[in-house]
PDB file of C-alpha atoms in Angstrom:
ATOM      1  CA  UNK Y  18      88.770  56.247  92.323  1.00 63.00           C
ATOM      2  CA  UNK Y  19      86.812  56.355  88.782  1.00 72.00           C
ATOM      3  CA  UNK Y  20      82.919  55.848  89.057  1.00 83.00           C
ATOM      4  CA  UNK Y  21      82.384  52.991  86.505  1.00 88.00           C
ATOM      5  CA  UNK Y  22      79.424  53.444  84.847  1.00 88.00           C
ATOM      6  CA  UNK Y  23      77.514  50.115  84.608  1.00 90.00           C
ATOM      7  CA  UNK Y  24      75.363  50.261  81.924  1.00 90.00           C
ATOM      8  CA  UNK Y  25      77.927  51.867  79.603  1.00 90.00           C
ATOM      9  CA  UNK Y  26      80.153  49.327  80.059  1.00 90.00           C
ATOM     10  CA  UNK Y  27      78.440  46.650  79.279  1.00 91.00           C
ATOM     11  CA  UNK Y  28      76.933  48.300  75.890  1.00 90.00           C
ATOM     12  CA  UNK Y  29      81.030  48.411  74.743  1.00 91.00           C
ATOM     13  CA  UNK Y  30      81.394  44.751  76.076  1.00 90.00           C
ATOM     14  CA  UNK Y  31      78.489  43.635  74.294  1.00 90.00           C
ATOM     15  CA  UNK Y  32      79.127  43.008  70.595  1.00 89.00           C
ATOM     16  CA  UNK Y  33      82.302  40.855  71.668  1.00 87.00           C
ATOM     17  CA  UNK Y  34      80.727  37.973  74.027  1.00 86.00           C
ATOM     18  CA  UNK Y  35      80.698  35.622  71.081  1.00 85.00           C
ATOM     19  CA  UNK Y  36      84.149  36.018  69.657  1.00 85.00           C
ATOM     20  CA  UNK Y  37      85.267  36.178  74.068  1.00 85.00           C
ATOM     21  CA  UNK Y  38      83.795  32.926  74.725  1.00 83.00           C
ATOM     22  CA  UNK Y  39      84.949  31.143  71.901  1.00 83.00           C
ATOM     23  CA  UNK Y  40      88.813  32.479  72.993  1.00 82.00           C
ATOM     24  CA  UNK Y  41      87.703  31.323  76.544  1.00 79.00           C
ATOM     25  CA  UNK Y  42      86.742  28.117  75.211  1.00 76.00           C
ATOM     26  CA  UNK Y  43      83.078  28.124  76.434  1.00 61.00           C
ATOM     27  CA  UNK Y  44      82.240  28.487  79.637  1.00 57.00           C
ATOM     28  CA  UNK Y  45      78.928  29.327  81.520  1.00 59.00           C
ATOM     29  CA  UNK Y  46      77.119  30.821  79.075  1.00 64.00           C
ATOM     30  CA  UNK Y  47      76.090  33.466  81.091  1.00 62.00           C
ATOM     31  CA  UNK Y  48      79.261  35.191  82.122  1.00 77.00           C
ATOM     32  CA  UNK Y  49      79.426  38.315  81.099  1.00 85.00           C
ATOM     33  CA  UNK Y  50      83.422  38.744  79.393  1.00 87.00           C
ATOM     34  CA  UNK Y  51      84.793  42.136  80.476  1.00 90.00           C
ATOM     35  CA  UNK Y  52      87.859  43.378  79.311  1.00 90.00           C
ATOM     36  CA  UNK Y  53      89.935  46.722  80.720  1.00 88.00           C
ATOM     37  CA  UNK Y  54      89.176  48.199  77.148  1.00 89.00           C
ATOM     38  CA  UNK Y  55      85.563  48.343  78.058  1.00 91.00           C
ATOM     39  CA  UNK Y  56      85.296  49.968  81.309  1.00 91.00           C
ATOM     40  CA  UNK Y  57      83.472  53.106  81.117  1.00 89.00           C
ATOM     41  CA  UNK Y  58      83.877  55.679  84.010  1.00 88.00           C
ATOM     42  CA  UNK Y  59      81.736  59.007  84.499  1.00 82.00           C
ATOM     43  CA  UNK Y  60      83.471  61.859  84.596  1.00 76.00           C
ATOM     44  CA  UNK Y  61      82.033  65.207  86.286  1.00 65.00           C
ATOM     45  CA  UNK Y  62      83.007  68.401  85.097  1.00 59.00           C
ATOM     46  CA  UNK Y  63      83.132  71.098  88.138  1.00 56.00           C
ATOM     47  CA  UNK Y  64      82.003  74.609  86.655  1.00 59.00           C
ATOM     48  CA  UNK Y  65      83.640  77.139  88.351  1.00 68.00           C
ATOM     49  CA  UNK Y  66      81.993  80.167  89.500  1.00 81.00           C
ATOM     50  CA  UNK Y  67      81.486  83.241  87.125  1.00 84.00           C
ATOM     51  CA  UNK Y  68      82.384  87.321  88.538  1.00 89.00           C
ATOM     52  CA  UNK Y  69      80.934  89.550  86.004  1.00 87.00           C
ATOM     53  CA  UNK Y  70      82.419  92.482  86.828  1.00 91.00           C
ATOM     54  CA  UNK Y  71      81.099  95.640  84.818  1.00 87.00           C
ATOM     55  CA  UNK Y  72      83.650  98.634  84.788  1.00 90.00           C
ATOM     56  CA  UNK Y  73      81.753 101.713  83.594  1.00 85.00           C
ATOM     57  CA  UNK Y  74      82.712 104.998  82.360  1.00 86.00           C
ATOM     58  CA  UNK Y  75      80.967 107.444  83.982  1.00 83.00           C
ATOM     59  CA  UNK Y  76      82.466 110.735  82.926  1.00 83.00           C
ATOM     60  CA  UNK Y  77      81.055 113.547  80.660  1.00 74.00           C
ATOM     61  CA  UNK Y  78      77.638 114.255  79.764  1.00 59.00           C
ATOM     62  CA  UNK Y  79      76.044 110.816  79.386  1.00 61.00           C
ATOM     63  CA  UNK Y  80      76.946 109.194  82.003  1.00 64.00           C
ATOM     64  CA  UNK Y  81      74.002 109.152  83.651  1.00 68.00           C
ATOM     65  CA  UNK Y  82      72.787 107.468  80.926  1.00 69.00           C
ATOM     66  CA  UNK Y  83      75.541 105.279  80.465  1.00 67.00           C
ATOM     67  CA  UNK Y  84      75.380 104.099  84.408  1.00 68.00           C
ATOM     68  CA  UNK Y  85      71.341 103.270  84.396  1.00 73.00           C
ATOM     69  CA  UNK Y  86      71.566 101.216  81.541  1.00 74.00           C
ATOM     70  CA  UNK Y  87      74.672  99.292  83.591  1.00 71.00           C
ATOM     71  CA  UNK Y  88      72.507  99.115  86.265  1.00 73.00           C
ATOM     72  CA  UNK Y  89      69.455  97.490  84.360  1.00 76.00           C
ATOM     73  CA  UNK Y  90      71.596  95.376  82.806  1.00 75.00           C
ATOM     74  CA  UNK Y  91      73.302  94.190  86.016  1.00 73.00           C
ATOM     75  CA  UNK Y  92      69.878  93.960  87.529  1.00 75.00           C
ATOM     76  CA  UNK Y  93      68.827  91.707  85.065  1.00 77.00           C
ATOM     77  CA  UNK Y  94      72.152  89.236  84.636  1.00 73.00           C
ATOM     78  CA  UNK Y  95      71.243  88.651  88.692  1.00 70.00           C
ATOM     79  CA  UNK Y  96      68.375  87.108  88.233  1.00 72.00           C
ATOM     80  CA  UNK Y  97      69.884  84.959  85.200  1.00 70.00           C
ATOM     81  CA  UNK Y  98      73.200  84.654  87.854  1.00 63.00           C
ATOM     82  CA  UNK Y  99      70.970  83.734  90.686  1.00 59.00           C
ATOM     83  CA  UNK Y 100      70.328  79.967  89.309  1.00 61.00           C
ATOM     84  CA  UNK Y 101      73.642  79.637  87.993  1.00 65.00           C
ATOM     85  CA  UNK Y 102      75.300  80.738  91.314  1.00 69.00           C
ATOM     86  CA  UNK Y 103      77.622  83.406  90.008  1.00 80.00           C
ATOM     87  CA  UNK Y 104      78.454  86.688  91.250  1.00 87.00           C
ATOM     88  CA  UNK Y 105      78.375  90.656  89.807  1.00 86.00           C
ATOM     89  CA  UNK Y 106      79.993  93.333  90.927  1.00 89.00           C
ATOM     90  CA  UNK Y 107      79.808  97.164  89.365  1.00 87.00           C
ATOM     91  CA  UNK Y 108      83.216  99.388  89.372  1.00 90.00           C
ATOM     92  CA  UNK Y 109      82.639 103.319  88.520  1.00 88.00           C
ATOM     93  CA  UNK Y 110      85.363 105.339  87.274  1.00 91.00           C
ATOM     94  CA  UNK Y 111      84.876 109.136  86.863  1.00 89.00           C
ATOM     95  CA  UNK Y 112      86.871 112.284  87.741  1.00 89.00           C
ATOM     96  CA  UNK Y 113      89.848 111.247  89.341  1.00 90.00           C
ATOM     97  CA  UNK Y 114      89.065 107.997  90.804  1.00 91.00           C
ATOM     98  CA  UNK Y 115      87.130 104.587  89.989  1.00 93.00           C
ATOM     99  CA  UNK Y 116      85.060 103.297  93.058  1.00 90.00           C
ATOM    100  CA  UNK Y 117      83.024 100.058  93.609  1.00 92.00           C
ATOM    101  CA  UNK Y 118      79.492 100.786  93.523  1.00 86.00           C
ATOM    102  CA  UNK Y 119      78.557  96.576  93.908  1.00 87.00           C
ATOM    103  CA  UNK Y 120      81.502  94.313  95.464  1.00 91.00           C
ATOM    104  CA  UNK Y 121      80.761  90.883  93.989  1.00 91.00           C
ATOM    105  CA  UNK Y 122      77.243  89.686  94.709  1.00 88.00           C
ATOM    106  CA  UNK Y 123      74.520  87.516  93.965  1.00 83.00           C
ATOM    107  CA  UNK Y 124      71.635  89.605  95.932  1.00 81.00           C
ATOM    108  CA  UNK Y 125      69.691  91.378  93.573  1.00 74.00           C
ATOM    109  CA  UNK Y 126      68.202  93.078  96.304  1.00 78.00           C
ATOM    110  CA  UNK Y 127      71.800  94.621  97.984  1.00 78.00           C
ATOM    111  CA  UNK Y 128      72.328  95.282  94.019  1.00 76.00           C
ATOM    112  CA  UNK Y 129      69.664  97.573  94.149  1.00 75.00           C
ATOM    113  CA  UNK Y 130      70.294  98.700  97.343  1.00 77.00           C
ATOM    114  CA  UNK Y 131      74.230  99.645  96.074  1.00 74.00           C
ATOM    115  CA  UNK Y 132      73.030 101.061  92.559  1.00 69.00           C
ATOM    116  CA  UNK Y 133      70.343 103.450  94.159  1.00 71.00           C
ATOM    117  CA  UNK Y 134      72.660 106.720  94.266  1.00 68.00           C
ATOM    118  CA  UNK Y 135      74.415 106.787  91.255  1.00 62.00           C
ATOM    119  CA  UNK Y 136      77.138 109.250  90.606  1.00 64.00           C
ATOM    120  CA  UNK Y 137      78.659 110.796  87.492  1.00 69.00           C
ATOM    121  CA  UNK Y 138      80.337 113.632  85.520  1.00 75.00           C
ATOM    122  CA  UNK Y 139      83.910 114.714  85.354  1.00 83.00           C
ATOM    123  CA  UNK Y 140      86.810 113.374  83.183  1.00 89.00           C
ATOM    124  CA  UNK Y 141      87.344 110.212  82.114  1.00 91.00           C
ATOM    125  CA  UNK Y 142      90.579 108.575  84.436  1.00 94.00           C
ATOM    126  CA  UNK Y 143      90.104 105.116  82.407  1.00 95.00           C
ATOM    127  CA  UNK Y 144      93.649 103.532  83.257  1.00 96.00           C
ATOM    128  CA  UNK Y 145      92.104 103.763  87.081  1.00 96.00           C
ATOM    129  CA  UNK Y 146      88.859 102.021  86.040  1.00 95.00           C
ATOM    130  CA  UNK Y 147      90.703  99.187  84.316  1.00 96.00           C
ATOM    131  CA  UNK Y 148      93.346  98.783  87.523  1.00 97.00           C
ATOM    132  CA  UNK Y 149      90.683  98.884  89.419  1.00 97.00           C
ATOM    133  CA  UNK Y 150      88.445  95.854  87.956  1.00 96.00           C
ATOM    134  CA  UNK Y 151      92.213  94.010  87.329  1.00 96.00           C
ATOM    135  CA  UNK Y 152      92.158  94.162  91.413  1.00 96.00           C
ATOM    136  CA  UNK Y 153      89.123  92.711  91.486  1.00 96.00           C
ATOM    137  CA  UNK Y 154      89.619  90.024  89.027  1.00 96.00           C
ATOM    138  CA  UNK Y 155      92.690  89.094  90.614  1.00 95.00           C
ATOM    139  CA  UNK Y 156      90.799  88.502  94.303  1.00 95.00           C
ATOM    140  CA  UNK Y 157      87.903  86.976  92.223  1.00 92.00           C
ATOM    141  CA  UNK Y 158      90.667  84.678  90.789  1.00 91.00           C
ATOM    142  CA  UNK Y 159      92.121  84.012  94.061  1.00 92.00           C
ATOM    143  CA  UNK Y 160      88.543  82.640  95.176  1.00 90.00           C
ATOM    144  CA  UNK Y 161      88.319  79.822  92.538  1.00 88.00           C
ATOM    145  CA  UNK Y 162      86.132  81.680  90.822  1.00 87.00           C
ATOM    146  CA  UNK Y 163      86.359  82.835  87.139  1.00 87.00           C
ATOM    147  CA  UNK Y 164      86.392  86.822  86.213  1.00 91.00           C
ATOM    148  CA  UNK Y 165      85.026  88.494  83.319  1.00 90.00           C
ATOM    149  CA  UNK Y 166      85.607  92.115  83.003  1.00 93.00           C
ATOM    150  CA  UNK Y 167      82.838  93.952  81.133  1.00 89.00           C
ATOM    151  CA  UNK Y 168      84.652  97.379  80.196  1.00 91.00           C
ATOM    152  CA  UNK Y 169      81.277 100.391  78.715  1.00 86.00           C
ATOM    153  CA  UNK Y 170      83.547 103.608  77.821  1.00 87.00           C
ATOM    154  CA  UNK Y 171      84.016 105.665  74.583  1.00 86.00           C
ATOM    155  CA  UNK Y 172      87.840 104.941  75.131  1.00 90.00           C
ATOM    156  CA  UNK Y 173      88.437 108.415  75.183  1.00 90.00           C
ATOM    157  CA  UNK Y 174      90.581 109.198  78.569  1.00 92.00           C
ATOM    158  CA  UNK Y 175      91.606 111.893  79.350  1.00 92.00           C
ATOM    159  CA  UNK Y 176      92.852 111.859  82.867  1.00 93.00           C
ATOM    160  CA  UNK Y 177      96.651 109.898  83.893  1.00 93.00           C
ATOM    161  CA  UNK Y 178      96.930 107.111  86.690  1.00 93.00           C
ATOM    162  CA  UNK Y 179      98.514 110.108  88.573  1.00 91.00           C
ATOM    163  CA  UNK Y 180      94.903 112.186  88.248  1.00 90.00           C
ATOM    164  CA  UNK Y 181      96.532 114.574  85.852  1.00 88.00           C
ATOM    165  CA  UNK Y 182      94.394 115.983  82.932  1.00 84.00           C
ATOM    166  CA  UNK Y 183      96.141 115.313  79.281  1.00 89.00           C
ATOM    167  CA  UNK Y 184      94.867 113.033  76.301  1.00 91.00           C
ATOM    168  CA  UNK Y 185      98.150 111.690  75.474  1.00 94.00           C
ATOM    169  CA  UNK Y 186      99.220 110.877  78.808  1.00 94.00           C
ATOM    170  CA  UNK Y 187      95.915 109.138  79.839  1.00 95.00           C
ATOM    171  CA  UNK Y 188      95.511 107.295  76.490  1.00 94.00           C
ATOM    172  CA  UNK Y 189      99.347 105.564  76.946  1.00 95.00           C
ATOM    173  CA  UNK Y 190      98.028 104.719  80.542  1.00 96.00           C
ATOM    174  CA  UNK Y 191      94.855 103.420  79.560  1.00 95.00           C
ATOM    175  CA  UNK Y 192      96.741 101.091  76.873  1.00 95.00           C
ATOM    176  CA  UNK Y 193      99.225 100.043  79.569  1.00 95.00           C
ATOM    177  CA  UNK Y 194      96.157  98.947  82.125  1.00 96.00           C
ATOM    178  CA  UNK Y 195      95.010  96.910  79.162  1.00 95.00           C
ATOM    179  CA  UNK Y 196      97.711  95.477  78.593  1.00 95.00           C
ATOM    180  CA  UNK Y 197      97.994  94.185  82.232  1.00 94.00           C
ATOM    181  CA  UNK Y 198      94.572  92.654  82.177  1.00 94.00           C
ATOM    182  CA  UNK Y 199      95.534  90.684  78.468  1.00 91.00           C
ATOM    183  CA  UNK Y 200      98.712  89.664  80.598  1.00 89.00           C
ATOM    184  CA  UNK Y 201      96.467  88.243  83.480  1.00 91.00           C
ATOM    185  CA  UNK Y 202      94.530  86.339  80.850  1.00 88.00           C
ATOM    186  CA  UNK Y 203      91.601  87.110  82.513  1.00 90.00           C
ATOM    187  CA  UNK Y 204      88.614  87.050  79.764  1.00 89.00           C
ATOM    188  CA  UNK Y 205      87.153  90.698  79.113  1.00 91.00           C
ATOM    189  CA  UNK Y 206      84.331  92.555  76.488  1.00 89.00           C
ATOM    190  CA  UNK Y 207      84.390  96.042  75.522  1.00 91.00           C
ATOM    191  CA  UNK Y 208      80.969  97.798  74.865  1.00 85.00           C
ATOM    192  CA  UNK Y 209      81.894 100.816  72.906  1.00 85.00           C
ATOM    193  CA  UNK Y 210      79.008 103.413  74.023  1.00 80.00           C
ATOM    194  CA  UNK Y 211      79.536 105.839  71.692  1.00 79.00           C
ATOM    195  CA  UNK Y 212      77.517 107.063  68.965  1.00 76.00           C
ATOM    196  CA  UNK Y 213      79.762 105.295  66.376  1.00 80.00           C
ATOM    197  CA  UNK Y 214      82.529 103.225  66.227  1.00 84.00           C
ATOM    198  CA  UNK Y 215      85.607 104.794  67.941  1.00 85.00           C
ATOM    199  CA  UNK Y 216      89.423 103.612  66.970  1.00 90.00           C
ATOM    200  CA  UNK Y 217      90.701 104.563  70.659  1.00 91.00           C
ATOM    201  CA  UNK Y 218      87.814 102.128  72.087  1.00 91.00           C
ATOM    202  CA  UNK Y 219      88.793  99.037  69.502  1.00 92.00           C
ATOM    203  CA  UNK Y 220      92.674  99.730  69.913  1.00 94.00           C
ATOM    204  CA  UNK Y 221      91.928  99.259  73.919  1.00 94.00           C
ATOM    205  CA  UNK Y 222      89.687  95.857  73.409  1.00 93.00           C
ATOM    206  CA  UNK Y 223      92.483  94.896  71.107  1.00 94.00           C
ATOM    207  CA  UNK Y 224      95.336  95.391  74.127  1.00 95.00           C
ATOM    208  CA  UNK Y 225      92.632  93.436  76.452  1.00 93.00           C
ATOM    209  CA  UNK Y 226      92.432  91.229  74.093  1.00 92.00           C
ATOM    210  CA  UNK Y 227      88.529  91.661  74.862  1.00 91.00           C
ATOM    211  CA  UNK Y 228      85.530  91.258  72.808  1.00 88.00           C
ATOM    212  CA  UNK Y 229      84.356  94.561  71.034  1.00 90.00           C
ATOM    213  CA  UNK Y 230      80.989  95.091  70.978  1.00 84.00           C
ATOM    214  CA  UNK Y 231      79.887  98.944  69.461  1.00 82.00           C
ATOM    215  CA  UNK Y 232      76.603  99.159  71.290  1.00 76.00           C
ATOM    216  CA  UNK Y 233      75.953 103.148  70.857  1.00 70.00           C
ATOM    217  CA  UNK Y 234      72.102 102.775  71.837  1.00 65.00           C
ATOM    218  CA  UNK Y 235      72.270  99.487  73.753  1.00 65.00           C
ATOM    219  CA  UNK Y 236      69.312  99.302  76.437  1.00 72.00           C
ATOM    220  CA  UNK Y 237      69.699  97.050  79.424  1.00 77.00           C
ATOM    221  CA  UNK Y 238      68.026  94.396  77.918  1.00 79.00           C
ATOM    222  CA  UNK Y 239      70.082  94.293  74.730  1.00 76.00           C
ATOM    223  CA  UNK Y 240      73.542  94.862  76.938  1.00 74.00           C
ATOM    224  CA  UNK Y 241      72.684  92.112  79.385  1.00 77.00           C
ATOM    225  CA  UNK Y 242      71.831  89.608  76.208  1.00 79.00           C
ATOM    226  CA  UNK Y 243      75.540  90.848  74.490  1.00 75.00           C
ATOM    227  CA  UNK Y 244      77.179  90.377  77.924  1.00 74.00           C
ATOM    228  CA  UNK Y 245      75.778  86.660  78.217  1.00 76.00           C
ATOM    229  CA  UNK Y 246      76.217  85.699  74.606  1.00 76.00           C
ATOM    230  CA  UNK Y 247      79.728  87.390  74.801  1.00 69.00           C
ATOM    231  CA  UNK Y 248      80.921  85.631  78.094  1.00 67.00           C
ATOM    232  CA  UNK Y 249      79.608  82.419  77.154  1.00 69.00           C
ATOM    233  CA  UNK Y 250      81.638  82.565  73.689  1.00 69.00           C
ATOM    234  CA  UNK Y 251      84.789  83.305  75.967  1.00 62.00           C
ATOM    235  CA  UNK Y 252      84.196  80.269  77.947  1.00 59.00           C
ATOM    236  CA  UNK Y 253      83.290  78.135  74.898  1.00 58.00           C
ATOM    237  CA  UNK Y 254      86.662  79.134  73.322  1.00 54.00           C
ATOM    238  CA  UNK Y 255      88.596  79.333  76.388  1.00 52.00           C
TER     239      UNK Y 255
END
C-alpha cells in the first residue's frame, strides 16, 4: 500500500548496475537491476490539529489587564492559526467559577465577537480554572485534535473547588488540578503574570509539568510569540 517513490529508488539502485549485471551474467544492457533493498516509499506525516486553549486568571486588581492582553494575544495566534487550521479557545476563572469566554475556534471574527465583554475581579478559584481547561482538553482530545493548555495566573489561589475562601485549602486544590492535567499528558505553559517570579506559580507548572514562562509585563505581542515558540518546543520534544 506504500507509494514507491520512483526517482529515489533508482538513485539507491544506481551505483550497483555494474557489479548486478556482472552477477546476472550480462544481459540487456539496459535493464535497470532492482533489488527489495532499494525500494524507496514516501511516507506522509498527518499533523494533527492544534487547541490552544488559554486559561486566564482573572481575579484581583489586574485582571483587566491581565484578560486584554489574553485577548490580543489570542487575537493574534488566529490569524497565525488560521493557515495552519488549528483552533483557540479562552477559559476565565474568577470569583467562584471559571467560564468559557471562546469555545474552540478558528474565526477571528466570533473571537472578537466572544472577547468583547470581558469580566473580572473577585478571588482567585484556580483549581476550577485548571478543571475547567482539563475538560476541554479532554473533548479537544477526543476530536483527534491535540490540546495545549496555556495557564496566565500569579498562582496565588485563594478560593477551594468547593467555592470556599482559604489559601491553604485552594493552594492543595490547585496542586491536585495540576496534577490531573500532568496525568492526562496533555502538553501545557505557565505564564507567571506577576511582577516577579512567584514559587506558588513555578511549583504549579512543575505539577503540570508545563513550561514556565515569568512574563510580568508581557504585551500581546510578546505573549503570543512565547505561546508559539513554547508550543512548538512541546511538539518538537513530544
Amino acid at each position: 500500500g506504500a507509494r514507491i517513490n520512483i526517482l529515489a529508488t533508482l538513485r539507491a539502485a544506481a551505483p550497483w548496475q555494474l557489479i548486478r549485471r556482472r552477477e546476472a551474467g550480462g544481459g540487456r544492457q539496459t535493464a535497470v537491476h532492482i533489488r527489495s533493498g532499494d525500494f524507496r516509499v514516501n511516507r506522509y506525516l498527518q499533523r494533527a490539529e492544534t487547541t490552544t486553549i488559554f486559561v486566564v486568571d482573572a481575579s484581583g486588581s489586574s485582571a483587566l489587564h491581565r484578560l486584554a492582553e489574553a485577548k490580543g494575544a489570542v487575537e493574534l495566534l488566529l490569524a497565525d492559526c488560521y493557515v495552519r487550521r488549528d483552533r483557540v479557545a479562552v477559559i476565565a476563572f474568577h470569583g467562584q467559577v471559571a467560564e468559557t469566554l471562546l469555545p474552540p475556534t478558528r474565526s477571528l471574527a466570533r473571537a472578537k465577537r466572544s472577547l468583547a465583554g470581558l469580566p473580572g475581579g473577585g478571588g482567585t478559584p484556580l483549581a476550577t480554572g485548571i478543571d475547567a481547561a482539563r475538560g476541554m482538553a479532554a473533548a479537544s482530545a477526543r476530536r483527534g485534535e491535540t490540546p495545549v493548555i496555556v495557564l496566565l495566573t500569579d498562582g496565588r489561589a485563594n478560593v477551594d473547588r468547593s467555592g470556599l475562601g482559604g489559601r491553604v485549602s485552594a493552594a492543595t486544590d490547585a496542586l491536585s488540578a495540576a496534577r490531573s492535567i500532568c496525568g492526562d499528558n496533555v502538553a501545557a505553559i505557565l505564564i507567571d503574570t506577576s511582577n516577579s517570579k512567584q514559587p506558588q506559580a513555578e511549583s504549579l507548572a512543575g505539577a503540570m509539568r508545563a513550561i514556565y514562562l515569568p512574563l510580568p509585563r508581557a504585551d500581546s505581542a510578546v505573549l503570543s510569540r512565547a505561546v508559539l515558540g513554547a508550543a512548538k518546543a512541546l511538539q518538537t520534544h513530544g
